[in-house]
Coordinates of C-alpha atoms in Angstrom, one line a residue:
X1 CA -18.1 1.2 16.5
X2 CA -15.5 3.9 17.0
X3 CA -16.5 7.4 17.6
X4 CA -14.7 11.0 18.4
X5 CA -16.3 14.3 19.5
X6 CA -14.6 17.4 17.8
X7 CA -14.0 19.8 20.6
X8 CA -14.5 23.5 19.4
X9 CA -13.0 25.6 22.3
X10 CA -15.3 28.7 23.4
X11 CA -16.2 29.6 26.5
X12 CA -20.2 29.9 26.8
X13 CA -23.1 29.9 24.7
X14 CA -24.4 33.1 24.6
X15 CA -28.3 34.6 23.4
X16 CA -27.5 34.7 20.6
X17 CA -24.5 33.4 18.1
X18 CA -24.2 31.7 14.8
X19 CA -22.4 28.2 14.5
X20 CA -20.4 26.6 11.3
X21 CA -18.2 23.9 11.4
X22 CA -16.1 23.1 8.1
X23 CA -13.6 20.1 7.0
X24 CA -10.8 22.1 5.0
X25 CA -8.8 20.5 2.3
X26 CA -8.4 21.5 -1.4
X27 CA -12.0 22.1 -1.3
X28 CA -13.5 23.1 1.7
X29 CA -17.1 21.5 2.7
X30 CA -19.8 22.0 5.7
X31 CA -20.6 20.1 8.7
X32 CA -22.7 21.9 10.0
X33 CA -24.6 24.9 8.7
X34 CA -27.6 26.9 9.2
X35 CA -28.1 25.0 12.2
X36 CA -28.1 21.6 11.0
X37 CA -26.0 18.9 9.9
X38 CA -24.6 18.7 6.5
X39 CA -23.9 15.0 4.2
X40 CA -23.4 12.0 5.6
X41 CA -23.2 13.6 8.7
X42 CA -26.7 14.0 9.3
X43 CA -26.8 10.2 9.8
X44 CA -24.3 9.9 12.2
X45 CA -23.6 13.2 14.3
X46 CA -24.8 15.4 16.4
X47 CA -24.3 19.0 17.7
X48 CA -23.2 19.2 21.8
X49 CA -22.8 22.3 22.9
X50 CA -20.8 24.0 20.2
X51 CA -18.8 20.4 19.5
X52 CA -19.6 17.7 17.6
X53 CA -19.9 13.6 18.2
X54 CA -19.2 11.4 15.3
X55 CA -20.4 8.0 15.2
X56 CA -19.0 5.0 12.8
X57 CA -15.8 7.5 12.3
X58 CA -14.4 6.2 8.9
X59 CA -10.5 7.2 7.4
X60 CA -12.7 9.3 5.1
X61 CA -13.4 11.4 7.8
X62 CA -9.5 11.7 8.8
X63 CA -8.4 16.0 8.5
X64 CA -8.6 19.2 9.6
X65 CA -11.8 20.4 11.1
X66 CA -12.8 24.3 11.8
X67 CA -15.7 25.8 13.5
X68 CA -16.9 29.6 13.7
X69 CA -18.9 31.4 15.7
X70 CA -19.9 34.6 15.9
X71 CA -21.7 36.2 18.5
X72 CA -22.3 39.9 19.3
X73 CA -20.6 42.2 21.6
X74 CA -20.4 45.9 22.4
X75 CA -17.6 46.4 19.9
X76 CA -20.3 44.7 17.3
X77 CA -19.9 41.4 15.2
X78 CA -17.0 38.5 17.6
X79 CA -16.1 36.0 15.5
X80 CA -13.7 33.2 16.8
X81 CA -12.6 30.1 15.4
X82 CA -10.7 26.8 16.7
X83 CA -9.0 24.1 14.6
X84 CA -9.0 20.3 15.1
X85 CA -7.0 17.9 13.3
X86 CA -8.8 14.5 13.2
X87 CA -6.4 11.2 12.5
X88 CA -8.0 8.4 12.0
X89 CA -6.0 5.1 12.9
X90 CA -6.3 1.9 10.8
X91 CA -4.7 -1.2 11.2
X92 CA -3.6 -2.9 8.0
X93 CA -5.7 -5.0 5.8
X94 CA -4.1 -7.8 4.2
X95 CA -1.3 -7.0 2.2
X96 CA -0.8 -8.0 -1.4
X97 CA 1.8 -10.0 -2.4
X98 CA 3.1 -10.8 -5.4
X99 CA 6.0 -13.8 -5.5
X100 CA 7.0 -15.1 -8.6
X101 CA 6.1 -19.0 -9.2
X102 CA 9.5 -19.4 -10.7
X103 CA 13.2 -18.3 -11.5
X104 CA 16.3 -19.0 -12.7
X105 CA 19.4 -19.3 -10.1
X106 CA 21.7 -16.1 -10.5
X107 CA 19.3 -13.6 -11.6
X108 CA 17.6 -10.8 -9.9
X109 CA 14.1 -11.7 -8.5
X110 CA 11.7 -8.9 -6.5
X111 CA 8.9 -9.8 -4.2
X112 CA 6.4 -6.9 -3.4
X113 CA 4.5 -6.1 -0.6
X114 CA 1.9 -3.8 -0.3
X115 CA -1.3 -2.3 2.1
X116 CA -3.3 0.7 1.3
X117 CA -5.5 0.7 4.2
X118 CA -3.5 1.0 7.1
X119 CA -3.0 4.6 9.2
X120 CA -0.1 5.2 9.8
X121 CA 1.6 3.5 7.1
X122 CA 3.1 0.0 7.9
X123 CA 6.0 -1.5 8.2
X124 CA 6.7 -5.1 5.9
X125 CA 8.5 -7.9 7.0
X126 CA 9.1 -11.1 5.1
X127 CA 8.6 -14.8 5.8
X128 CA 10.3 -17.7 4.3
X129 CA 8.8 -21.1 5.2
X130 CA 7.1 -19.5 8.1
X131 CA 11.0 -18.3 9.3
X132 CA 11.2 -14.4 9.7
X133 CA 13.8 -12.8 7.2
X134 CA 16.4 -10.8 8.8
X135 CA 17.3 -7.1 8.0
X136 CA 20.5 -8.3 7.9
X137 CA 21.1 -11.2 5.7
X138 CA 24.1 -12.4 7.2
X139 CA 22.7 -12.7 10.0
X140 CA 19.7 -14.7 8.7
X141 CA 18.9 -18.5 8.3
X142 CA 21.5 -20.5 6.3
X143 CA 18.7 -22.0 4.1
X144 CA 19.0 -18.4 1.9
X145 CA 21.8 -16.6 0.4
X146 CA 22.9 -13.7 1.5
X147 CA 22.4 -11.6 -1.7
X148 CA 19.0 -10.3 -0.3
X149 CA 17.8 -6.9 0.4
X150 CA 14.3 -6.1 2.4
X151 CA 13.1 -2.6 2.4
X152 CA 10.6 -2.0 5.7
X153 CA 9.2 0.7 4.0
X154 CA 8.2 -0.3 0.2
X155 CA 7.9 -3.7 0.7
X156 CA 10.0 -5.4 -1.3
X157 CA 12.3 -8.5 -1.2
X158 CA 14.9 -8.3 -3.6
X159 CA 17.4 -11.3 -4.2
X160 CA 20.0 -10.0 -6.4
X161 CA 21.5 -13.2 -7.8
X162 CA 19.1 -15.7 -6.5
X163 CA 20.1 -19.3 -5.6
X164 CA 18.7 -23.2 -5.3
X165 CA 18.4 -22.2 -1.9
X166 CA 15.8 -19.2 -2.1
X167 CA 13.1 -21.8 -3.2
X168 CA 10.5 -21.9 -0.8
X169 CA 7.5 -19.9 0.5
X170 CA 7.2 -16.7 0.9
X171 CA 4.4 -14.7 3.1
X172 CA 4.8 -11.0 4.0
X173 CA 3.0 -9.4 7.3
X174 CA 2.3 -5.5 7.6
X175 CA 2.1 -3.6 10.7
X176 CA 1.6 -0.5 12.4
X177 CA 0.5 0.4 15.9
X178 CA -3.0 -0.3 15.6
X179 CA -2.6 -4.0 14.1
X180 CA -0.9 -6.1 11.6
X181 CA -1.9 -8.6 9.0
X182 CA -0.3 -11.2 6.7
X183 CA -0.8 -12.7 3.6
X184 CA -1.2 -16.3 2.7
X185 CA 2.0 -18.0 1.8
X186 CA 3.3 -18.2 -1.6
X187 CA 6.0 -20.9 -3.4
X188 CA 9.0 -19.6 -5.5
X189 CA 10.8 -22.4 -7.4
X190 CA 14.4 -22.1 -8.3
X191 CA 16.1 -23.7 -10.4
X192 CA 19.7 -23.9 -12.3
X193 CA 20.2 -23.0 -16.3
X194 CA 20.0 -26.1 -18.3
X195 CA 23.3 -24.9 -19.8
X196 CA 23.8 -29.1 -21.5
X197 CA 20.0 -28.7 -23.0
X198 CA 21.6 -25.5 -24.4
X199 CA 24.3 -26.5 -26.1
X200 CA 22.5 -29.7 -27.4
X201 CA 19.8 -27.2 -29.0
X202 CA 22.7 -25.5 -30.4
X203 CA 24.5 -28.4 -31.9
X204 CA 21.0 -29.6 -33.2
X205 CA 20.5 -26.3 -34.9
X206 CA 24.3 -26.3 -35.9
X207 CA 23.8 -29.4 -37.6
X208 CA 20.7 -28.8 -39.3
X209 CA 21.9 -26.0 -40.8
X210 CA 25.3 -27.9 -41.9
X211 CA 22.8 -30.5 -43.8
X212 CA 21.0 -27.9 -45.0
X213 CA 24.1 -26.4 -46.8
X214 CA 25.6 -29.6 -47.6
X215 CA 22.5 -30.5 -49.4
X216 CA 22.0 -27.4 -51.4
X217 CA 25.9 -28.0 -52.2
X218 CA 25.4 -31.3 -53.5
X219 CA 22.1 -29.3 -55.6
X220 CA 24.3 -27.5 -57.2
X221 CA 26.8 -29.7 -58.4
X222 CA 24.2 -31.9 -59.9
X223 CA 23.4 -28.9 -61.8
X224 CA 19.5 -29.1 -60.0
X225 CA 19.9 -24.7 -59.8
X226 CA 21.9 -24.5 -63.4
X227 CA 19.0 -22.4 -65.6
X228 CA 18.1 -23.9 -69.0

């Protein structure tokens, strides 16, 4: 289990002094106050010296950190203080990726990408059959277009007239310094327009109607709509 000891910078102890340690933020909150530990702290802390040891240190516990003391002296009440930024690196769970099941060749498809654990903030890079996607299209894998776009940063895949040659699967890995993780692989299916099925659902309808008017026509004549 990780643990970090806040260092709060003061010379010596002296006969007598009053200690506070504070986490600031929008609201600030105690660590340690009227000689004790405060919250979840009391579980897993403890006071050396004028610094403090964290155990099990969480990314909840990631911020700035300030401790007081006051002491007296001939000119009457010392106080001095000391600030300590805490950052607490995660590496990055497994992302979340969503990656369509299906398209249709020459439109615009988005995969996304995304961690919300990892500290710092990771970096995405996308898989195609277990192939890494270049940055640079061009220079990629002649088994995808070229009409592809990555961004490192958001995690997205964006093809922006995707082909036949896109299908595949897709997996996504995100990584910072502390680690990196990917998730499970993902088929996308593209395929072309059906542009004959359209026209012949068009000629059907086309022709339906055409009967349809021909009948009421041939109604009419016969003097079916004529009122008595």
């Amino acid at each position: 289990f990780l643990e970090v000891i806040l260092a709060c910078k003061y010379p010596k102890r002296t006969i007598a002094f009053r200690l506070e340690w504070k986490k600031l933020g929008q609201s600030v909150s105690f660590v340690y106050y009227q000689q004790a530990l405060q919250g979840d702290f009391k579980d897993r802390a403890e006071l050396i010296d004028f610094s403090i040891r964290i155990k099990n240190v969480t990314r909840r516990d990631a911020g700035k950190y300030r401790c007081e003391i006051s002491a007296p002296s001939e000119q009457g009440q010392n106080l001095e203080e000391d600030t300590v930024t805490l950052e607490v690196l995660v590496a990055p769970a497994v992302p979340s990726c969503e990656v369509p099941n299906s398209a249709l060749s020459g439109t615009v498809v988005e995969l996304r990408c995304q961690d919300r654990e990892g500290n710092p903030a990771p970096e995405y890079t996308w898989f195609k059959d277990g192939i890494r996607l270049s940055g640079n299209p061009k220079l990629g894998s002649q088994s995808t277009n070229s009409s592809y776009t990555i961004n490192t940063k958001s995690g997205t895949l964006q093809f922006n007239t995707v082909s036949k040659l896109d299908s595949g699967e897709y997996s996504c890995e995100a990584r910072n310094s502390v680690g990196y993780r990917r998730c499970p692989g993902k088929q996308m299916q593209v395929d072309d327009l059906n542009i004959s099925g359209i026209i012949a659902a068009v000629v059907a309808v086309a022709l339906v109607i055409s009967i349809c008017g021909f009948g009421v026509c041939y109604a009419q004549r016969k003097g079916y709509f004529s009122s008595k």
